[in-house]
Amino acid sequence: MSLMIKNTINFIDLFFGYLVSAVMHILLYIFCAVCVFSATSFVVAIPFERGFSLSELDKLEILVLISFVFVTVRFFKRNVLEEFTFWLCLKRYAFISSFTVILFLALNCVFLMVLLSEKGEIGRSDLFEYLDLKYFLFSSVYIFILYAFAPLPTLAWFQNFKDDVKEDIRKSEGEEKNTQSTPDQSDFYTDSEGKTKADSVNIDAADLGSVHGDSSEAASFNSDKK
């Protein structure tokens, strides 16, 4: 009966554990997808707020857009060169985008709190205050993080250093194994003929000889008395 109760509790625990894990993974993927869409649309769409025309863009906005396209293409190309799977590449890109969006929202909340303490109240128009500054700040941080976290090949000298360290560790482990497997030579000696014998055998033989010597002396003493 107790075994049946334990199995039932274990089944219920596993069922709800898998269910909650699946729901949280789905919510996490949705959140990351929203962050990726928000980050890319913010960088690309804000310069065209007055219309989708290149004449509306200034030189700094054009530089930001070109830099964003270049860094994004470089990020995915580096992942392909380092043989990362497409799914892992998307996860890395989503993580970077989510981190940048969360950081930007946190800083924006701090700005709104400071603005609220100064004015006493904030309106909808305050959310779009200093929009150009927020745009360039977010775009610069986002592009910098994408550029910094693109996978890079391992440097040759660093790879050689890692190989040398591994080789030294392998050698030290081999020496320790040889030391442990080598028998203790303190109980062995080499006689005049070059043969190796145990000291314990030598000691026992010496003790046995001394016993025989004592017995022979005792026998000779008794014969002399007679």
Tab-separated table of N, CA, C and O in Angstrom, residues 27-101:
chain	number	residue	atom	x	y	z
A	27	LEU	N	7.066	30.037	-22.388
A	27	LEU	CA	7.010	31.457	-22.031
A	27	LEU	C	8.363	32.134	-22.224
A	27	LEU	O	8.429	33.287	-22.668
A	28	LEU	N	9.437	31.414	-21.898
A	28	LEU	CA	10.772	31.982	-22.076
A	28	LEU	C	11.077	32.210	-23.547
A	28	LEU	O	11.620	33.260	-23.926
A	29	TYR	N	10.710	31.244	-24.396
A	29	TYR	CA	10.938	31.411	-25.830
A	29	TYR	C	10.095	32.552	-26.400
A	29	TYR	O	10.564	33.315	-27.259
A	30	ILE	N	8.856	32.677	-25.928
A	30	ILE	CA	8.010	33.782	-26.381
A	30	ILE	C	8.597	35.120	-25.953
A	30	ILE	O	8.645	36.085	-26.726
A	31	PHE	N	9.057	35.180	-24.709
A	31	PHE	CA	9.663	36.421	-24.210
A	31	PHE	C	10.909	36.786	-25.011
A	31	PHE	O	11.102	37.955	-25.382
A	32	CYS	N	11.753	35.812	-25.294
A	32	CYS	CA	12.960	36.079	-26.083
A	32	CYS	C	12.613	36.507	-27.504
A	32	CYS	O	13.257	37.402	-28.064
A	33	ALA	N	11.580	35.876	-28.087
A	33	ALA	CA	11.164	36.272	-29.433
A	33	ALA	C	10.650	37.710	-29.450
A	33	ALA	O	10.952	38.482	-30.378
A	34	VAL	N	9.888	38.075	-28.421
A	34	VAL	CA	9.395	39.461	-28.322
A	34	VAL	C	10.559	40.428	-28.166
A	34	VAL	O	10.575	41.519	-28.766
A	35	CYS	N	11.562	40.047	-27.373
A	35	CYS	CA	12.722	40.916	-27.177
A	35	CYS	C	13.514	41.091	-28.466
A	35	CYS	O	13.970	42.202	-28.785
A	36	VAL	N	13.684	39.992	-29.216
A	36	VAL	CA	14.397	40.093	-30.494
A	36	VAL	C	13.644	40.998	-31.462
A	36	VAL	O	14.242	41.883	-32.113
A	37	PHE	N	12.333	40.820	-31.537
A	37	PHE	CA	11.528	41.656	-32.432
A	37	PHE	C	11.568	43.114	-31.985
A	37	PHE	O	11.689	44.025	-32.824
A	38	SER	N	11.481	43.355	-30.686
A	38	SER	CA	11.488	44.732	-30.180
A	38	SER	C	12.830	45.408	-30.438
A	38	SER	O	12.879	46.581	-30.841
A	39	ALA	N	13.918	44.669	-30.195
A	39	ALA	CA	15.245	45.271	-30.368
A	39	ALA	C	15.514	45.611	-31.831
A	39	ALA	O	15.953	46.723	-32.151
A	40	THR	N	15.260	44.656	-32.713
A	40	THR	CA	15.538	44.895	-34.134
A	40	THR	C	14.610	45.956	-34.720
A	40	THR	O	15.047	46.813	-35.507
A	41	SER	N	13.342	45.904	-34.340
A	41	SER	CA	12.407	46.907	-34.868
A	41	SER	C	12.720	48.296	-34.331
A	41	SER	O	12.556	49.294	-35.050
A	42	PHE	N	13.200	48.371	-33.075
A	42	PHE	CA	13.551	49.674	-32.512
A	42	PHE	C	14.741	50.276	-33.251
A	42	PHE	O	14.753	51.475	-33.558
A	43	VAL	N	15.730	49.447	-33.563
A	43	VAL	CA	16.912	49.958	-34.261
A	43	VAL	C	16.576	50.337	-35.697
A	43	VAL	O	17.055	51.361	-36.215
A	44	VAL	N	15.740	49.533	-36.341
A	44	VAL	CA	15.481	49.742	-37.766
A	44	VAL	C	14.352	50.739	-38.001
A	44	VAL	O	14.411	51.552	-38.945
A	45	ALA	N	13.300	50.723	-37.163
A	45	ALA	CA	12.089	51.497	-37.466
A	45	ALA	C	12.128	52.932	-36.963
A	45	ALA	O	11.503	53.813	-37.581
A	46	ILE	N	12.835	53.188	-35.865
A	46	ILE	CA	12.832	54.544	-35.293
A	46	ILE	C	13.352	55.589	-36.282
A	46	ILE	O	12.775	56.687	-36.391
A	47	PRO	N	14.416	55.333	-37.041
A	47	PRO	CA	14.864	56.356	-38.000
A	47	PRO	C	13.836	56.677	-39.073
A	47	PRO	O	13.879	57.764	-39.679
A	48	PHE	N	12.902	55.741	-39.341
A	48	PHE	CA	11.900	55.964	-40.376
A	48	PHE	C	10.557	56.363	-39.782
A	48	PHE	O	9.511	56.069	-40.372
A	49	GLU	N	10.575	57.009	-38.612
A	49	GLU	CA	9.315	57.381	-37.970
A	49	GLU	C	8.560	58.445	-38.774
A	49	GLU	O	7.331	58.547	-38.673
A	50	ARG	N	9.284	59.226	-39.553
A	50	ARG	CA	8.632	60.266	-40.364
A	50	ARG	C	8.332	59.794	-41.777
A	50	ARG	O	7.791	60.542	-42.572
A	51	GLY	N	8.687	58.556	-42.078
A	51	GLY	CA	8.434	58.025	-43.417
A	51	GLY	C	9.586	57.156	-43.872
A	51	GLY	O	10.747	57.405	-43.507
A	52	PHE	N	9.266	56.141	-44.676
A	52	PHE	CA	10.287	55.220	-45.154
A	52	PHE	C	10.965	55.816	-46.382
A	52	PHE	O	10.687	55.445	-47.530
A	53	SER	N	11.847	56.749	-46.118
A	53	SER	CA	12.586	57.417	-47.182
A	53	SER	C	14.005	57.670	-46.701
A	53	SER	O	14.217	58.108	-45.570
A	54	LEU	N	14.962	57.353	-47.567
A	54	LEU	CA	16.360	57.551	-47.190
A	54	LEU	C	16.703	59.026	-47.016
A	54	LEU	O	17.652	59.374	-46.312
A	55	SER	N	15.923	59.880	-47.643
A	55	SER	CA	16.177	61.319	-47.506
A	55	SER	C	15.853	61.822	-46.110
A	55	SER	O	16.328	62.891	-45.710
A	56	GLU	N	15.045	61.066	-45.358
A	56	GLU	CA	14.700	61.455	-43.998
A	56	GLU	C	15.785	61.102	-42.991
A	56	GLU	O	15.729	61.520	-41.845
A	57	LEU	N	16.762	60.319	-43.410
A	57	LEU	CA	17.799	59.862	-42.497
A	57	LEU	C	18.976	60.824	-42.494
A	57	LEU	O	19.370	61.343	-43.553
A	58	ASP	N	19.543	61.049	-41.315
A	58	ASP	CA	20.781	61.803	-41.262
A	58	ASP	C	21.959	60.836	-41.314
A	58	ASP	O	21.801	59.612	-41.346
A	59	LYS	N	23.143	61.368	-41.346
A	59	LYS	CA	24.329	60.536	-41.518
A	59	LYS	C	24.542	59.589	-40.336
A	59	LYS	O	24.981	58.447	-40.520
A	60	LEU	N	24.243	60.043	-39.134
A	60	LEU	CA	24.448	59.201	-37.960
A	60	LEU	C	23.485	58.020	-37.954
A	60	LEU	O	23.870	56.892	-37.609
A	61	GLU	N	22.250	58.252	-38.348
A	61	GLU	CA	21.292	57.149	-38.434
A	61	GLU	C	21.668	56.146	-39.514
A	61	GLU	O	21.522	54.929	-39.329
A	62	ILE	N	22.169	56.632	-40.638
A	62	ILE	CA	22.638	55.729	-41.693
A	62	ILE	C	23.815	54.898	-41.191
A	62	ILE	O	23.897	53.678	-41.449
A	63	LEU	N	24.710	55.537	-40.438
A	63	LEU	CA	25.849	54.810	-39.877
A	63	LEU	C	25.397	53.727	-38.906
A	63	LEU	O	25.941	52.610	-38.901
A	64	VAL	N	24.395	54.029	-38.086
A	64	VAL	CA	23.867	53.045	-37.140
A	64	VAL	C	23.251	51.862	-37.878
A	64	VAL	O	23.492	50.697	-37.525
A	65	LEU	N	22.458	52.126	-38.904
A	65	LEU	CA	21.813	51.046	-39.654
A	65	LEU	C	22.835	50.164	-40.358
A	65	LEU	O	22.738	48.925	-40.332
A	66	ILE	N	23.842	50.783	-40.985
A	66	ILE	CA	24.874	49.992	-41.662
A	66	ILE	C	25.659	49.153	-40.656
A	66	ILE	O	25.960	47.969	-40.889
A	67	SER	N	25.980	49.760	-39.520
A	67	SER	CA	26.716	49.030	-38.491
A	67	SER	C	25.899	47.865	-37.942
A	67	SER	O	26.439	46.770	-37.711
A	68	PHE	N	24.606	48.079	-37.768
A	68	PHE	CA	23.753	47.004	-37.247
A	68	PHE	C	23.668	45.841	-38.227
A	68	PHE	O	23.765	44.673	-37.837
A	69	VAL	N	23.504	46.149	-39.512
A	69	VAL	CA	23.441	45.080	-40.514
A	69	VAL	C	24.774	44.343	-40.582
A	69	VAL	O	24.816	43.095	-40.621
A	70	PHE	N	25.870	45.066	-40.571
A	70	PHE	CA	27.191	44.450	-40.644
A	70	PHE	C	27.455	43.539	-39.433
A	70	PHE	O	27.925	42.401	-39.585
A	71	VAL	N	27.141	44.028	-38.236
A	71	VAL	CA	27.408	43.250	-37.017
A	71	VAL	C	26.505	42.022	-36.954
A	71	VAL	O	26.932	40.935	-36.519
A	72	THR	N	25.258	42.150	-37.388
A	72	THR	CA	24.340	41.009	-37.381
A	72	THR	C	24.802	39.925	-38.351
A	72	THR	O	24.819	38.729	-38.008
A	73	VAL	N	25.175	40.336	-39.557
A	73	VAL	CA	25.677	39.360	-40.532
A	73	VAL	C	26.964	38.725	-40.013
A	73	VAL	O	27.171	37.498	-40.138
A	74	ARG	N	27.835	39.507	-39.422
A	74	ARG	CA	29.082	38.974	-38.865
A	74	ARG	C	28.806	37.974	-37.747
A	74	ARG	O	29.474	36.940	-37.642
A	75	PHE	N	27.820	38.260	-36.900
A	75	PHE	CA	27.487	37.366	-35.790
A	75	PHE	C	27.073	35.990	-36.302
A	75	PHE	O	27.593	34.957	-35.844
A	76	PHE	N	26.175	35.955	-37.270
A	76	PHE	CA	25.714	34.671	-37.805
A	76	PHE	C	26.810	33.974	-38.620
A	76	PHE	O	26.920	32.740	-38.588
A	77	LYS	N	27.628	34.739	-39.314
A	77	LYS	CA	28.703	34.133	-40.097
A	77	LYS	C	29.741	33.509	-39.185
A	77	LYS	O	30.267	32.417	-39.467
A	78	ARG	N	30.063	34.168	-38.071
A	78	ARG	CA	31.014	33.607	-37.115
A	78	ARG	C	30.484	32.323	-36.485
A	78	ARG	O	31.249	31.383	-36.235
A	79	ASN	N	29.208	32.279	-36.246
A	79	ASN	CA	28.616	31.054	-35.707
A	79	ASN	C	28.728	29.901	-36.696
A	79	ASN	O	28.978	28.753	-36.309
A	80	VAL	N	28.532	30.205	-37.975
A	80	VAL	CA	28.651	29.163	-38.998
A	80	VAL	C	30.096	28.694	-39.105
A	80	VAL	O	30.373	27.484	-39.204
A	81	LEU	N	31.060	29.618	-39.057
A	81	LEU	CA	32.465	29.247	-39.165
A	81	LEU	C	32.922	28.412	-37.975
A	81	LEU	O	33.777	27.533	-38.118
A	82	GLU	N	32.371	28.683	-36.799
A	82	GLU	CA	32.729	27.915	-35.606
A	82	GLU	C	31.870	26.661	-35.449
A	82	GLU	O	31.938	25.997	-34.414
A	83	GLU	N	31.058	26.378	-36.489
A	83	GLU	CA	30.263	25.144	-36.564
A	83	GLU	C	29.224	25.032	-35.446
A	83	GLU	O	28.972	23.959	-34.909
A	84	PHE	N	28.635	26.162	-35.068
A	84	PHE	CA	27.500	26.141	-34.158
A	84	PHE	C	26.241	25.802	-34.950
A	84	PHE	O	26.099	26.193	-36.108
A	85	THR	N	25.334	25.097	-34.315
A	85	THR	CA	24.066	24.789	-34.967
A	85	THR	C	23.222	26.054	-35.091
A	85	THR	O	23.422	27.032	-34.366
A	86	PHE	N	22.280	26.002	-36.022
A	86	PHE	CA	21.429	27.180	-36.244
A	86	PHE	C	20.583	27.485	-35.012
A	86	PHE	O	20.367	28.653	-34.675
A	87	TRP	N	20.109	26.438	-34.331
A	87	TRP	CA	19.300	26.650	-33.140
A	87	TRP	C	20.125	27.306	-32.031
A	87	TRP	O	19.655	28.218	-31.345
A	88	LEU	N	21.360	26.859	-31.835
A	88	LEU	CA	22.223	27.464	-30.827
A	88	LEU	C	22.558	28.899	-31.189
A	88	LEU	O	22.640	29.774	-30.312
A	89	CYS	N	22.734	29.158	-32.476
A	89	CYS	CA	22.999	30.526	-32.928
A	89	CYS	C	21.816	31.446	-32.618
A	89	CYS	O	21.995	32.567	-32.138
A	90	LEU	N	20.600	30.956	-32.875
A	90	LEU	CA	19.412	31.746	-32.560
A	90	LEU	C	19.272	31.986	-31.058
A	90	LEU	O	18.870	33.070	-30.621
A	91	LYS	N	19.595	30.968	-30.262
A	91	LYS	CA	19.515	31.124	-28.809
A	91	LYS	C	20.498	32.172	-28.310
A	91	LYS	O	20.170	32.981	-27.438
A	92	ARG	N	21.696	32.181	-28.859
A	92	ARG	CA	22.688	33.188	-28.464
A	92	ARG	C	22.226	34.589	-28.863
A	92	ARG	O	22.332	35.538	-28.080
A	93	TYR	N	21.686	34.708	-30.063
A	93	TYR	CA	21.197	36.012	-30.523
A	93	TYR	C	20.019	36.481	-29.682
A	93	TYR	O	19.907	37.665	-29.327
A	94	ALA	N	19.117	35.557	-29.346
A	94	ALA	CA	17.966	35.902	-28.525
A	94	ALA	C	18.392	36.298	-27.109
A	94	ALA	O	17.821	37.231	-26.514
A	95	PHE	N	19.382	35.615	-26.560
A	95	PHE	CA	19.868	35.957	-25.221
A	95	PHE	C	20.463	37.357	-25.207
A	95	PHE	O	20.207	38.152	-24.289
A	96	ILE	N	21.272	37.685	-26.216
A	96	ILE	CA	21.881	39.017	-26.284
A	96	ILE	C	20.808	40.090	-26.437
A	96	ILE	O	20.851	41.142	-25.776
A	97	SER	N	19.831	39.838	-27.301
A	97	SER	CA	18.756	40.814	-27.505
A	97	SER	C	17.942	40.996	-26.229
A	97	SER	O	17.590	42.128	-25.865
A	98	SER	N	17.627	39.902	-25.548
A	98	SER	CA	16.841	39.984	-24.315
A	98	SER	C	17.595	40.757	-23.236
A	98	SER	O	17.015	41.588	-22.524
A	99	PHE	N	18.881	40.468	-23.112
A	99	PHE	CA	19.690	41.182	-22.117
A	99	PHE	C	19.712	42.678	-22.409
A	99	PHE	O	19.564	43.508	-21.500
A	100	THR	N	19.885	43.052	-23.674
A	100	THR	CA	19.942	44.472	-24.031
A	100	THR	C	18.598	45.158	-23.785
A	100	THR	O	18.553	46.288	-23.269
A	101	VAL	N	17.507	44.488	-24.123
A	101	VAL	CA	16.180	45.070	-23.906
A	101	VAL	C	15.898	45.252	-22.421
A	101	VAL	O	15.390	46.296	-21.993
